[in-house]
Amino acid sequence: MKKNCLFLILLIFFSFSINGNLLALPIEEPTVEQPEGEGTAEDPYKIANLNNLYWLSQNQEHWNKHYIQTAENIDATAVASLDGGKGFIPIGKNFSNSFTGTYNGQGHTISNLFIDRPNTDNVGLFGYVKTEDAKIENLSLINATITGKKYVGGLVGLKDNGTIINSYSEGNINGNDMVGGLVGRNLKGIVNNSYSTGNVTGENKVGGLVGYNDYGTITNSYSTGSVTVDNVGGGLVGENNYGTISNSYSQGNVTGQSNVGGFIGINDYGTITNSYSTGSVTGYNLVGGLGSCGI
């Protein structure tokens, strides 16, 4: 009996190994699973696993509802194979099909999110967030790998009004235009008490935290990741267009061609108070330790 048990153990071990190297078992793709709750402020949908999060991305008729994350960490590794390898489909597509609800992460995390959509605009965990009542709070995005075209961010691609508070993102964020570690474009919205530690790469209007702060407000926030850009890039914000930035800082290194600054690339009639940068800056035209011009 003992010999049979030993043989079975060895058979199982060697069936998952070749030349002493363990083989990784295939990861199953997430399935659509509606979360518990009614989606109201009093009884929000409870995101308890990756299947619930995937359900949210697939059901745009529920993008105006209320959500809380009950799982301490949702490992999103399995989304990498979705949609022919393009990965997770962002929550909120465009102006007509946007996320207008609320998501409270309750201090929890989503890790290993993967999105590879270099020809798609509005890319992030939330692609397009709209209305003053929309809110994302207390949520952490860890080890994300996100690629898009225009309006690309770790947490939100394009935020049209709405609020992000007590949230952060970490990973590698890549795009072309208006790319940020946390938010690609912050249009008239609020980013408060939030930060990004990811590395951000793009061609135009690229920032460690926000790519393009367009009439938006950023307070008590910071970024520490590196920024690589062709034109208009900053450690915290790429371009600040009539926006307000206060009590914020950046520590990441910024490398670009023109209009690059340690804190901000271009400040276009915006207001910046009580803020600073400690990162190094490398560029060829219009380069500054805090900003390239307009400060």
PDB file of C-alpha atoms in Angstrom:
ATOM      1  CA  MET A   1       0.000   0.000   0.000  1.00  0.00           C
ATOM      2  CA  LYS A   2       2.835   2.377   0.910  1.00  0.00           C
ATOM      3  CA  LYS A   3       4.597   1.630  -2.380  1.00  0.00           C
ATOM      4  CA  ASN A   4       1.407   2.387  -4.324  1.00  0.00           C
ATOM      5  CA  CYS A   5       1.022   5.739  -2.540  1.00  0.00           C
ATOM      6  CA  LEU A   6       4.645   6.622  -3.248  1.00  0.00           C
ATOM      7  CA  PHE A   7       4.236   5.742  -6.913  1.00  0.00           C
ATOM      8  CA  LEU A   8       1.118   7.915  -7.154  1.00  0.00           C
ATOM      9  CA  ILE A   9       2.917  10.894  -5.588  1.00  0.00           C
ATOM     10  CA  LEU A  10       5.845  10.547  -7.984  1.00  0.00           C
ATOM     11  CA  LEU A  11       3.498  10.205 -10.942  1.00  0.00           C
ATOM     12  CA  ILE A  12       1.691  13.414 -10.016  1.00  0.00           C
ATOM     13  CA  PHE A  13       4.981  15.269  -9.485  1.00  0.00           C
ATOM     14  CA  PHE A  14       6.545  14.230 -12.774  1.00  0.00           C
ATOM     15  CA  SER A  15       3.367  14.880 -14.726  1.00  0.00           C
ATOM     16  CA  PHE A  16       3.812  18.584 -13.915  1.00  0.00           C
ATOM     17  CA  SER A  17       7.570  18.789 -14.461  1.00  0.00           C
ATOM     18  CA  ILE A  18      10.123  18.428 -17.224  1.00  0.00           C
ATOM     19  CA  ASN A  19      13.844  18.117 -16.463  1.00  0.00           C
ATOM     20  CA  GLY A  20      13.163  19.191 -12.907  1.00  0.00           C
ATOM     21  CA  ASN A  21      11.331  22.449 -13.860  1.00  0.00           C
ATOM     22  CA  LEU A  22       7.768  22.730 -12.693  1.00  0.00           C
ATOM     23  CA  LEU A  23       5.259  23.569 -15.384  1.00  0.00           C
ATOM     24  CA  ALA A  24       2.727  26.318 -14.725  1.00  0.00           C
ATOM     25  CA  LEU A  25      -0.836  25.134 -14.870  1.00  0.00           C
ATOM     26  CA  PRO A  26      -3.020  27.042 -17.354  1.00  0.00           C
ATOM     27  CA  ILE A  27      -4.912  29.915 -15.769  1.00  0.00           C
ATOM     28  CA  GLU A  28      -8.624  29.847 -16.427  1.00  0.00           C
ATOM     29  CA  GLU A  29     -10.192  32.986 -17.863  1.00  0.00           C
ATOM     30  CA  PRO A  30     -12.678  34.771 -15.606  1.00  0.00           C
ATOM     31  CA  THR A  31     -16.370  34.170 -16.134  1.00  0.00           C
ATOM     32  CA  VAL A  32     -19.247  36.610 -15.814  1.00  0.00           C
ATOM     33  CA  GLU A  33     -20.688  36.406 -12.306  1.00  0.00           C
ATOM     34  CA  GLN A  34     -23.150  39.000 -11.056  1.00  0.00           C
ATOM     35  CA  PRO A  35     -22.165  40.302  -7.618  1.00  0.00           C
ATOM     36  CA  GLU A  36     -24.455  40.335  -4.625  1.00  0.00           C
ATOM     37  CA  GLY A  37     -26.384  43.515  -3.874  1.00  0.00           C
ATOM     38  CA  GLU A  38     -28.838  45.792  -5.634  1.00  0.00           C
ATOM     39  CA  GLY A  39     -26.437  48.444  -6.891  1.00  0.00           C
ATOM     40  CA  THR A  40     -28.005  51.184  -4.776  1.00  0.00           C
ATOM     41  CA  ALA A  41     -26.245  53.510  -2.342  1.00  0.00           C
ATOM     42  CA  GLU A  42     -27.879  51.599   0.527  1.00  0.00           C
ATOM     43  CA  ASP A  43     -27.109  48.138  -0.914  1.00  0.00           C
ATOM     44  CA  PRO A  44     -24.231  48.450  -3.397  1.00  0.00           C
ATOM     45  CA  TYR A  45     -23.004  45.629  -5.583  1.00  0.00           C
ATOM     46  CA  LYS A  46     -20.269  43.747  -3.709  1.00  0.00           C
ATOM     47  CA  ILE A  47     -17.187  42.994  -5.804  1.00  0.00           C
ATOM     48  CA  ALA A  48     -15.905  39.860  -4.079  1.00  0.00           C
ATOM     49  CA  ASN A  49     -13.745  38.292  -6.817  1.00  0.00           C
ATOM     50  CA  LEU A  50     -12.393  38.680 -10.353  1.00  0.00           C
ATOM     51  CA  ASN A  51     -15.563  37.210 -11.875  1.00  0.00           C
ATOM     52  CA  ASN A  52     -17.589  40.034 -10.294  1.00  0.00           C
ATOM     53  CA  LEU A  53     -15.172  42.638 -11.667  1.00  0.00           C
ATOM     54  CA  TYR A  54     -15.360  41.047 -15.103  1.00  0.00           C
ATOM     55  CA  TRP A  55     -19.160  41.172 -14.890  1.00  0.00           C
ATOM     56  CA  LEU A  56     -18.927  44.908 -14.247  1.00  0.00           C
ATOM     57  CA  SER A  57     -16.798  45.434 -17.356  1.00  0.00           C
ATOM     58  CA  GLN A  58     -19.287  43.484 -19.486  1.00  0.00           C
ATOM     59  CA  ASN A  59     -22.550  45.100 -18.342  1.00  0.00           C
ATOM     60  CA  GLN A  60     -22.653  48.757 -19.315  1.00  0.00           C
ATOM     61  CA  GLU A  61     -26.307  49.049 -18.304  1.00  0.00           C
ATOM     62  CA  HIS A  62     -25.031  48.859 -14.715  1.00  0.00           C
ATOM     63  CA  TRP A  63     -22.321  51.507 -15.074  1.00  0.00           C
ATOM     64  CA  ASN A  64     -24.505  54.030 -13.235  1.00  0.00           C
ATOM     65  CA  LYS A  65     -24.709  51.911 -10.080  1.00  0.00           C
ATOM     66  CA  HIS A  66     -22.863  51.828  -6.738  1.00  0.00           C
ATOM     67  CA  TYR A  67     -20.103  49.304  -5.940  1.00  0.00           C
ATOM     68  CA  ILE A  68     -17.926  48.308  -2.995  1.00  0.00           C
ATOM     69  CA  GLN A  69     -15.004  45.907  -3.143  1.00  0.00           C
ATOM     70  CA  THR A  70     -15.181  43.315  -0.391  1.00  0.00           C
ATOM     71  CA  ALA A  71     -12.161  41.256  -1.485  1.00  0.00           C
ATOM     72  CA  GLU A  72      -8.890  42.402   0.083  1.00  0.00           C
ATOM     73  CA  ASN A  73      -7.097  41.705  -3.174  1.00  0.00           C
ATOM     74  CA  ILE A  74      -8.404  40.743  -6.587  1.00  0.00           C
ATOM     75  CA  ASP A  75      -5.650  39.073  -8.604  1.00  0.00           C
ATOM     76  CA  ALA A  76      -6.428  39.957 -12.216  1.00  0.00           C
ATOM     77  CA  THR A  77      -3.651  37.847 -13.782  1.00  0.00           C
ATOM     78  CA  ALA A  78      -6.209  35.719 -15.628  1.00  0.00           C
ATOM     79  CA  VAL A  79      -7.515  38.656 -17.720  1.00  0.00           C
ATOM     80  CA  ALA A  80      -4.352  38.668 -19.863  1.00  0.00           C
ATOM     81  CA  SER A  81      -5.785  36.089 -22.268  1.00  0.00           C
ATOM     82  CA  LEU A  82      -9.150  37.818 -22.709  1.00  0.00           C
ATOM     83  CA  ASP A  83     -10.237  39.242 -26.061  1.00  0.00           C
ATOM     84  CA  GLY A  84      -7.486  37.553 -28.047  1.00  0.00           C
ATOM     85  CA  GLY A  85      -4.740  38.693 -25.695  1.00  0.00           C
ATOM     86  CA  LYS A  86      -5.878  42.316 -25.436  1.00  0.00           C
ATOM     87  CA  GLY A  87      -6.758  41.733 -21.812  1.00  0.00           C
ATOM     88  CA  PHE A  88      -9.301  43.483 -19.626  1.00  0.00           C
ATOM     89  CA  ILE A  89     -12.025  45.557 -21.271  1.00  0.00           C
ATOM     90  CA  PRO A  90     -12.110  48.981 -19.548  1.00  0.00           C
ATOM     91  CA  ILE A  91     -15.169  49.953 -17.518  1.00  0.00           C
ATOM     92  CA  GLY A  92     -16.585  52.868 -19.506  1.00  0.00           C
ATOM     93  CA  LYS A  93     -15.971  53.216 -23.237  1.00  0.00           C
ATOM     94  CA  ASN A  94     -16.807  56.770 -24.338  1.00  0.00           C
ATOM     95  CA  PHE A  95     -19.035  59.780 -23.673  1.00  0.00           C
ATOM     96  CA  SER A  96     -22.222  57.865 -24.482  1.00  0.00           C
ATOM     97  CA  ASN A  97     -21.210  54.685 -22.671  1.00  0.00           C
ATOM     98  CA  SER A  98     -19.395  55.891 -19.561  1.00  0.00           C
ATOM     99  CA  PHE A  99     -19.126  54.912 -15.911  1.00  0.00           C
ATOM    100  CA  THR A 100     -21.262  57.350 -13.929  1.00  0.00           C
ATOM    101  CA  GLY A 101     -21.565  55.418 -10.667  1.00  0.00           C
ATOM    102  CA  THR A 102     -19.348  54.992  -7.615  1.00  0.00           C
ATOM    103  CA  TYR A 103     -16.700  52.417  -6.692  1.00  0.00           C
ATOM    104  CA  ASN A 104     -15.408  52.183  -3.140  1.00  0.00           C
ATOM    105  CA  GLY A 105     -12.407  49.897  -2.877  1.00  0.00           C
ATOM    106  CA  GLN A 106     -12.536  50.056   0.928  1.00  0.00           C
ATOM    107  CA  GLY A 107      -8.733  50.207   1.052  1.00  0.00           C
ATOM    108  CA  HIS A 108      -8.345  46.998  -0.981  1.00  0.00           C
ATOM    109  CA  THR A 109      -6.315  46.249  -4.101  1.00  0.00           C
ATOM    110  CA  ILE A 110      -6.569  44.968  -7.658  1.00  0.00           C
ATOM    111  CA  SER A 111      -3.287  43.424  -8.784  1.00  0.00           C
ATOM    112  CA  ASN A 112      -1.727  42.342 -12.099  1.00  0.00           C
ATOM    113  CA  LEU A 113      -4.283  44.045 -14.332  1.00  0.00           C
ATOM    114  CA  PHE A 114      -3.308  43.696 -17.998  1.00  0.00           C
ATOM    115  CA  ILE A 115      -4.626  45.789 -20.915  1.00  0.00           C
ATOM    116  CA  ASP A 116      -2.963  45.845 -24.351  1.00  0.00           C
ATOM    117  CA  ARG A 117      -5.034  48.064 -26.652  1.00  0.00           C
ATOM    118  CA  PRO A 118      -2.591  50.384 -28.473  1.00  0.00           C
ATOM    119  CA  ASN A 119      -5.241  51.467 -31.006  1.00  0.00           C
ATOM    120  CA  THR A 120      -7.963  52.247 -28.468  1.00  0.00           C
ATOM    121  CA  ASP A 121      -8.769  55.537 -26.689  1.00  0.00           C
ATOM    122  CA  ASN A 122     -10.018  55.804 -23.084  1.00  0.00           C
ATOM    123  CA  VAL A 123      -7.975  53.020 -21.536  1.00  0.00           C
ATOM    124  CA  GLY A 124      -7.512  52.159 -17.858  1.00  0.00           C
ATOM    125  CA  LEU A 125      -9.303  50.065 -15.275  1.00  0.00           C
ATOM    126  CA  PHE A 126     -12.043  52.649 -15.841  1.00  0.00           C
ATOM    127  CA  GLY A 127     -11.899  53.863 -19.421  1.00  0.00           C
ATOM    128  CA  TYR A 128     -14.327  56.801 -19.314  1.00  0.00           C
ATOM    129  CA  VAL A 129     -15.798  58.267 -16.118  1.00  0.00           C
ATOM    130  CA  LYS A 130     -18.409  61.031 -16.361  1.00  0.00           C
ATOM    131  CA  THR A 131     -20.662  63.316 -14.248  1.00  0.00           C
ATOM    132  CA  GLU A 132     -20.012  65.187 -10.997  1.00  0.00           C
ATOM    133  CA  ASP A 133     -21.499  62.366  -8.911  1.00  0.00           C
ATOM    134  CA  ALA A 134     -19.112  59.715 -10.233  1.00  0.00           C
ATOM    135  CA  LYS A 135     -16.557  58.705  -7.607  1.00  0.00           C
ATOM    136  CA  ILE A 136     -13.709  56.215  -7.269  1.00  0.00           C
ATOM    137  CA  GLU A 137     -12.228  55.997  -3.786  1.00  0.00           C
ATOM    138  CA  ASN A 138     -10.048  53.915  -1.488  1.00  0.00           C
ATOM    139  CA  LEU A 139      -8.768  51.727  -4.321  1.00  0.00           C
ATOM    140  CA  SER A 140      -5.229  50.550  -5.103  1.00  0.00           C
ATOM    141  CA  LEU A 141      -4.038  49.232  -8.459  1.00  0.00           C
ATOM    142  CA  ILE A 142      -0.822  47.192  -8.119  1.00  0.00           C
ATOM    143  CA  ASN A 143       1.561  45.870 -10.786  1.00  0.00           C
ATOM    144  CA  ALA A 144      -0.631  46.976 -13.674  1.00  0.00           C
ATOM    145  CA  THR A 145       0.483  46.783 -17.307  1.00  0.00           C
ATOM    146  CA  ILE A 146      -1.675  49.087 -19.392  1.00  0.00           C
ATOM    147  CA  THR A 147      -1.284  50.206 -23.011  1.00  0.00           C
ATOM    148  CA  GLY A 148      -3.652  52.417 -24.983  1.00  0.00           C
ATOM    149  CA  LYS A 149      -3.671  55.178 -27.586  1.00  0.00           C
ATOM    150  CA  LYS A 150      -5.234  58.439 -26.327  1.00  0.00           C
ATOM    151  CA  TYR A 151      -6.498  59.177 -22.791  1.00  0.00           C
ATOM    152  CA  VAL A 152      -4.633  56.412 -20.968  1.00  0.00           C
ATOM    153  CA  GLY A 153      -4.256  56.051 -17.203  1.00  0.00           C
ATOM    154  CA  GLY A 154      -3.692  53.345 -14.631  1.00  0.00           C
ATOM    155  CA  LEU A 155      -6.957  53.939 -12.822  1.00  0.00           C
ATOM    156  CA  VAL A 156      -8.908  56.104 -15.298  1.00  0.00           C
ATOM    157  CA  GLY A 157      -8.326  56.939 -18.953  1.00  0.00           C
ATOM    158  CA  LEU A 158     -10.580  60.003 -19.230  1.00  0.00           C
ATOM    159  CA  LYS A 159     -12.353  61.518 -16.238  1.00  0.00           C
ATOM    160  CA  ASP A 160     -15.012  64.064 -17.217  1.00  0.00           C
ATOM    161  CA  ASN A 161     -15.916  65.622 -13.842  1.00  0.00           C
ATOM    162  CA  GLY A 162     -16.203  63.236 -10.907  1.00  0.00           C
ATOM    163  CA  THR A 163     -13.812  62.547  -8.041  1.00  0.00           C
ATOM    164  CA  ILE A 164     -10.894  60.243  -7.312  1.00  0.00           C
ATOM    165  CA  ILE A 165      -9.887  60.169  -3.643  1.00  0.00           C
ATOM    166  CA  ASN A 166      -7.548  58.048  -1.491  1.00  0.00           C
ATOM    167  CA  SER A 167      -6.449  55.911  -4.436  1.00  0.00           C
ATOM    168  CA  TYR A 168      -3.219  54.992  -6.188  1.00  0.00           C
ATOM    169  CA  SER A 169      -1.761  53.023  -9.068  1.00  0.00           C
ATOM    170  CA  GLU A 170       1.545  51.249  -9.620  1.00  0.00           C
ATOM    171  CA  GLY A 171       2.829  49.606 -12.781  1.00  0.00           C
ATOM    172  CA  ASN A 172       3.751  50.468 -16.360  1.00  0.00           C
ATOM    173  CA  ILE A 173       1.443  52.796 -18.293  1.00  0.00           C
ATOM    174  CA  ASN A 174       1.957  53.385 -22.018  1.00  0.00           C
ATOM    175  CA  GLY A 175       0.130  55.415 -24.647  1.00  0.00           C
ATOM    176  CA  ASN A 176       0.405  58.189 -27.216  1.00  0.00           C
ATOM    177  CA  ASP A 177      -1.474  61.286 -26.109  1.00  0.00           C
ATOM    178  CA  MET A 178      -2.634  62.375 -22.626  1.00  0.00           C
ATOM    179  CA  VAL A 179      -1.118  59.553 -20.591  1.00  0.00           C
ATOM    180  CA  GLY A 180      -0.853  59.503 -16.792  1.00  0.00           C
ATOM    181  CA  GLY A 181       0.115  57.081 -14.070  1.00  0.00           C
ATOM    182  CA  LEU A 182      -3.276  57.529 -12.403  1.00  0.00           C
ATOM    183  CA  VAL A 183      -5.409  59.484 -14.921  1.00  0.00           C
ATOM    184  CA  GLY A 184      -4.907  60.246 -18.600  1.00  0.00           C
ATOM    185  CA  ARG A 185      -7.091  63.373 -18.796  1.00  0.00           C
ATOM    186  CA  ASN A 186      -8.703  65.015 -15.779  1.00  0.00           C
ATOM    187  CA  LEU A 187     -11.428  67.234 -17.266  1.00  0.00           C
ATOM    188  CA  LYS A 188     -13.027  69.473 -14.613  1.00  0.00           C
ATOM    189  CA  GLY A 189     -12.685  66.686 -12.080  1.00  0.00           C
ATOM    190  CA  ILE A 190     -11.049  66.291  -8.675  1.00  0.00           C
ATOM    191  CA  VAL A 191      -8.038  64.156  -7.739  1.00  0.00           C
ATOM    192  CA  ASN A 192      -7.419  64.281  -3.996  1.00  0.00           C
ATOM    193  CA  ASN A 193      -5.086  62.461  -1.631  1.00  0.00           C
ATOM    194  CA  SER A 194      -3.949  60.060  -4.357  1.00  0.00           C
ATOM    195  CA  TYR A 195      -0.681  59.009  -5.930  1.00  0.00           C
ATOM    196  CA  SER A 196       1.096  56.951  -8.570  1.00  0.00           C
ATOM    197  CA  THR A 197       4.384  55.073  -8.406  1.00  0.00           C
ATOM    198  CA  GLY A 198       4.316  53.618 -11.913  1.00  0.00           C
ATOM    199  CA  ASN A 199       6.497  54.384 -14.917  1.00  0.00           C
ATOM    200  CA  VAL A 200       4.716  56.298 -17.667  1.00  0.00           C
ATOM    201  CA  THR A 201       5.622  56.489 -21.347  1.00  0.00           C
ATOM    202  CA  GLY A 202       3.965  58.451 -24.150  1.00  0.00           C
ATOM    203  CA  GLU A 203       4.376  60.940 -26.974  1.00  0.00           C
ATOM    204  CA  ASN A 204       2.461  64.049 -25.886  1.00  0.00           C
ATOM    205  CA  LYS A 205       1.073  65.407 -22.584  1.00  0.00           C
ATOM    206  CA  VAL A 206       2.430  62.748 -20.273  1.00  0.00           C
ATOM    207  CA  GLY A 207       2.562  62.968 -16.479  1.00  0.00           C
ATOM    208  CA  GLY A 208       3.524  60.762 -13.565  1.00  0.00           C
ATOM    209  CA  LEU A 209       0.080  61.286 -12.033  1.00  0.00           C
ATOM    210  CA  VAL A 210      -2.072  63.010 -14.693  1.00  0.00           C
ATOM    211  CA  GLY A 211      -1.306  63.492 -18.361  1.00  0.00           C
ATOM    212  CA  TYR A 212      -3.585  66.489 -18.987  1.00  0.00           C
ATOM    213  CA  ASN A 213      -5.181  68.384 -16.115  1.00  0.00           C
ATOM    214  CA  ASP A 214      -7.878  70.228 -18.059  1.00  0.00           C
ATOM    215  CA  TYR A 215      -9.719  72.687 -15.750  1.00  0.00           C
ATOM    216  CA  GLY A 216      -9.305  70.031 -13.066  1.00  0.00           C
ATOM    217  CA  THR A 217      -8.214  70.136  -9.439  1.00  0.00           C
ATOM    218  CA  ILE A 218      -5.354  68.121  -7.937  1.00  0.00           C
ATOM    219  CA  THR A 219      -4.660  68.336  -4.186  1.00  0.00           C
ATOM    220  CA  ASN A 220      -2.543  66.457  -1.649  1.00  0.00           C
ATOM    221  CA  SER A 221      -1.202  64.077  -4.286  1.00  0.00           C
ATOM    222  CA  TYR A 222       2.138  62.900  -5.641  1.00  0.00           C
ATOM    223  CA  SER A 223       3.986  60.669  -8.105  1.00  0.00           C
ATOM    224  CA  THR A 224       7.328  58.868  -7.882  1.00  0.00           C
ATOM    225  CA  GLY A 225       7.614  56.947 -11.155  1.00  0.00           C
ATOM    226  CA  SER A 226       9.698  57.908 -14.168  1.00  0.00           C
ATOM    227  CA  VAL A 227       8.208  59.730 -17.159  1.00  0.00           C
ATOM    228  CA  THR A 228       9.396  59.308 -20.741  1.00  0.00           C
ATOM    229  CA  VAL A 229       7.873  61.618 -23.364  1.00  0.00           C
ATOM    230  CA  ASP A 230       8.525  63.275 -26.709  1.00  0.00           C
ATOM    231  CA  ASN A 231       6.769  66.600 -26.117  1.00  0.00           C
ATOM    232  CA  VAL A 232       5.099  68.092 -23.006  1.00  0.00           C
ATOM    233  CA  GLY A 233       5.804  65.962 -19.976  1.00  0.00           C
ATOM    234  CA  GLY A 234       6.133  66.426 -16.255  1.00  0.00           C
ATOM    235  CA  GLY A 235       6.847  64.417 -13.150  1.00  0.00           C
ATOM    236  CA  LEU A 236       3.341  65.063 -11.826  1.00  0.00           C
ATOM    237  CA  VAL A 237       1.370  66.528 -14.754  1.00  0.00           C
ATOM    238  CA  GLY A 238       2.085  66.806 -18.459  1.00  0.00           C
ATOM    239  CA  GLU A 239       0.021  69.939 -19.109  1.00  0.00           C
ATOM    240  CA  ASN A 240      -2.038  71.980 -16.651  1.00  0.00           C
ATOM    241  CA  ASN A 241      -4.696  73.829 -18.639  1.00  0.00           C
ATOM    242  CA  TYR A 242      -6.551  76.316 -16.390  1.00  0.00           C
ATOM    243  CA  GLY A 243      -6.279  73.719 -13.647  1.00  0.00           C
ATOM    244  CA  THR A 244      -5.456  74.020  -9.953  1.00  0.00           C
ATOM    245  CA  ILE A 245      -2.673  72.032  -8.275  1.00  0.00           C
ATOM    246  CA  SER A 246      -1.855  72.368  -4.586  1.00  0.00           C
ATOM    247  CA  ASN A 247       0.044  70.562  -1.814  1.00  0.00           C
ATOM    248  CA  SER A 248       1.512  68.073  -4.270  1.00  0.00           C
ATOM    249  CA  TYR A 249       4.926  66.863  -5.411  1.00  0.00           C
ATOM    250  CA  SER A 250       6.815  64.555  -7.768  1.00  0.00           C
ATOM    251  CA  GLN A 251      10.019  62.565  -7.310  1.00  0.00           C
ATOM    252  CA  GLY A 252      10.396  60.672 -10.571  1.00  0.00           C
ATOM    253  CA  ASN A 253      12.909  61.386 -13.331  1.00  0.00           C
ATOM    254  CA  VAL A 254      11.600  62.970 -16.524  1.00  0.00           C
ATOM    255  CA  THR A 255      13.146  62.379 -19.944  1.00  0.00           C
ATOM    256  CA  GLY A 256      11.889  64.035 -23.120  1.00  0.00           C
ATOM    257  CA  GLN A 257      12.572  66.205 -26.147  1.00  0.00           C
ATOM    258  CA  SER A 258      10.815  69.525 -25.487  1.00  0.00           C
ATOM    259  CA  ASN A 259       8.527  71.151 -22.920  1.00  0.00           C
ATOM    260  CA  VAL A 260       9.599  68.898 -20.071  1.00  0.00           C
ATOM    261  CA  GLY A 261       9.716  69.712 -16.379  1.00  0.00           C
ATOM    262  CA  GLY A 262      10.368  67.951 -13.109  1.00  0.00           C
ATOM    263  CA  PHE A 263       6.880  68.786 -11.863  1.00  0.00           C
ATOM    264  CA  ILE A 264       4.944  69.907 -14.919  1.00  0.00           C
ATOM    265  CA  GLY A 265       5.530  70.174 -18.652  1.00  0.00           C
ATOM    266  CA  ILE A 266       3.407  73.218 -19.520  1.00  0.00           C
ATOM    267  CA  ASN A 267       1.313  75.349 -17.175  1.00  0.00           C
ATOM    268  CA  ASP A 268      -1.282  77.025 -19.381  1.00  0.00           C
ATOM    269  CA  TYR A 269      -3.007  79.660 -17.181  1.00  0.00           C
ATOM    270  CA  GLY A 270      -3.185  77.209 -14.303  1.00  0.00           C
ATOM    271  CA  THR A 271      -2.569  77.778 -10.592  1.00  0.00           C
ATOM    272  CA  ILE A 272       0.118  75.866  -8.684  1.00  0.00           C
ATOM    273  CA  THR A 273       0.695  76.372  -4.948  1.00  0.00           C
ATOM    274  CA  ASN A 274       2.751  74.709  -2.225  1.00  0.00           C
ATOM    275  CA  SER A 275       4.171  72.073  -4.562  1.00  0.00           C
ATOM    276  CA  TYR A 276       7.627  70.854  -5.573  1.00  0.00           C
ATOM    277  CA  SER A 277       9.718  68.359  -7.519  1.00  0.00           C
ATOM    278  CA  THR A 278      12.933  66.463  -6.664  1.00  0.00           C
ATOM    279  CA  GLY A 279      13.396  64.357  -9.815  1.00  0.00           C
ATOM    280  CA  SER A 280      16.024  64.921 -12.485  1.00  0.00           C
ATOM    281  CA  VAL A 281      15.030  66.294 -15.891  1.00  0.00           C
ATOM    282  CA  THR A 282      16.598  65.562 -19.278  1.00  0.00           C
ATOM    283  CA  GLY A 283      15.542  67.282 -22.512  1.00  0.00           C
ATOM    284  CA  TYR A 284      16.663  69.391 -25.465  1.00  0.00           C
ATOM    285  CA  ASN A 285      14.277  72.338 -25.698  1.00  0.00           C
ATOM    286  CA  LEU A 286      12.292  74.216 -23.035  1.00  0.00           C
ATOM    287  CA  VAL A 287      13.427  72.231 -20.018  1.00  0.00           C
ATOM    288  CA  GLY A 288      12.960  73.152 -16.353  1.00  0.00           C
ATOM    289  CA  GLY A 289      13.418  71.712 -12.884  1.00  0.00           C
ATOM    290  CA  LEU A 290       9.833  72.590 -11.893  1.00  0.00           C
ATOM    291  CA  GLY A 291       8.305  73.347 -15.300  1.00  0.00           C
ATOM    292  CA  SER A 292       9.337  74.176 -18.836  1.00  0.00           C
ATOM    293  CA  CYS A 293       7.232  77.322 -19.237  1.00  0.00           C
ATOM    294  CA  GLY A 294       4.182  79.108 -17.905  1.00  0.00           C
ATOM    295  CA  ILE A 295       5.208  78.899 -14.223  1.00  0.00           C
TER     296      ILE A 295
END
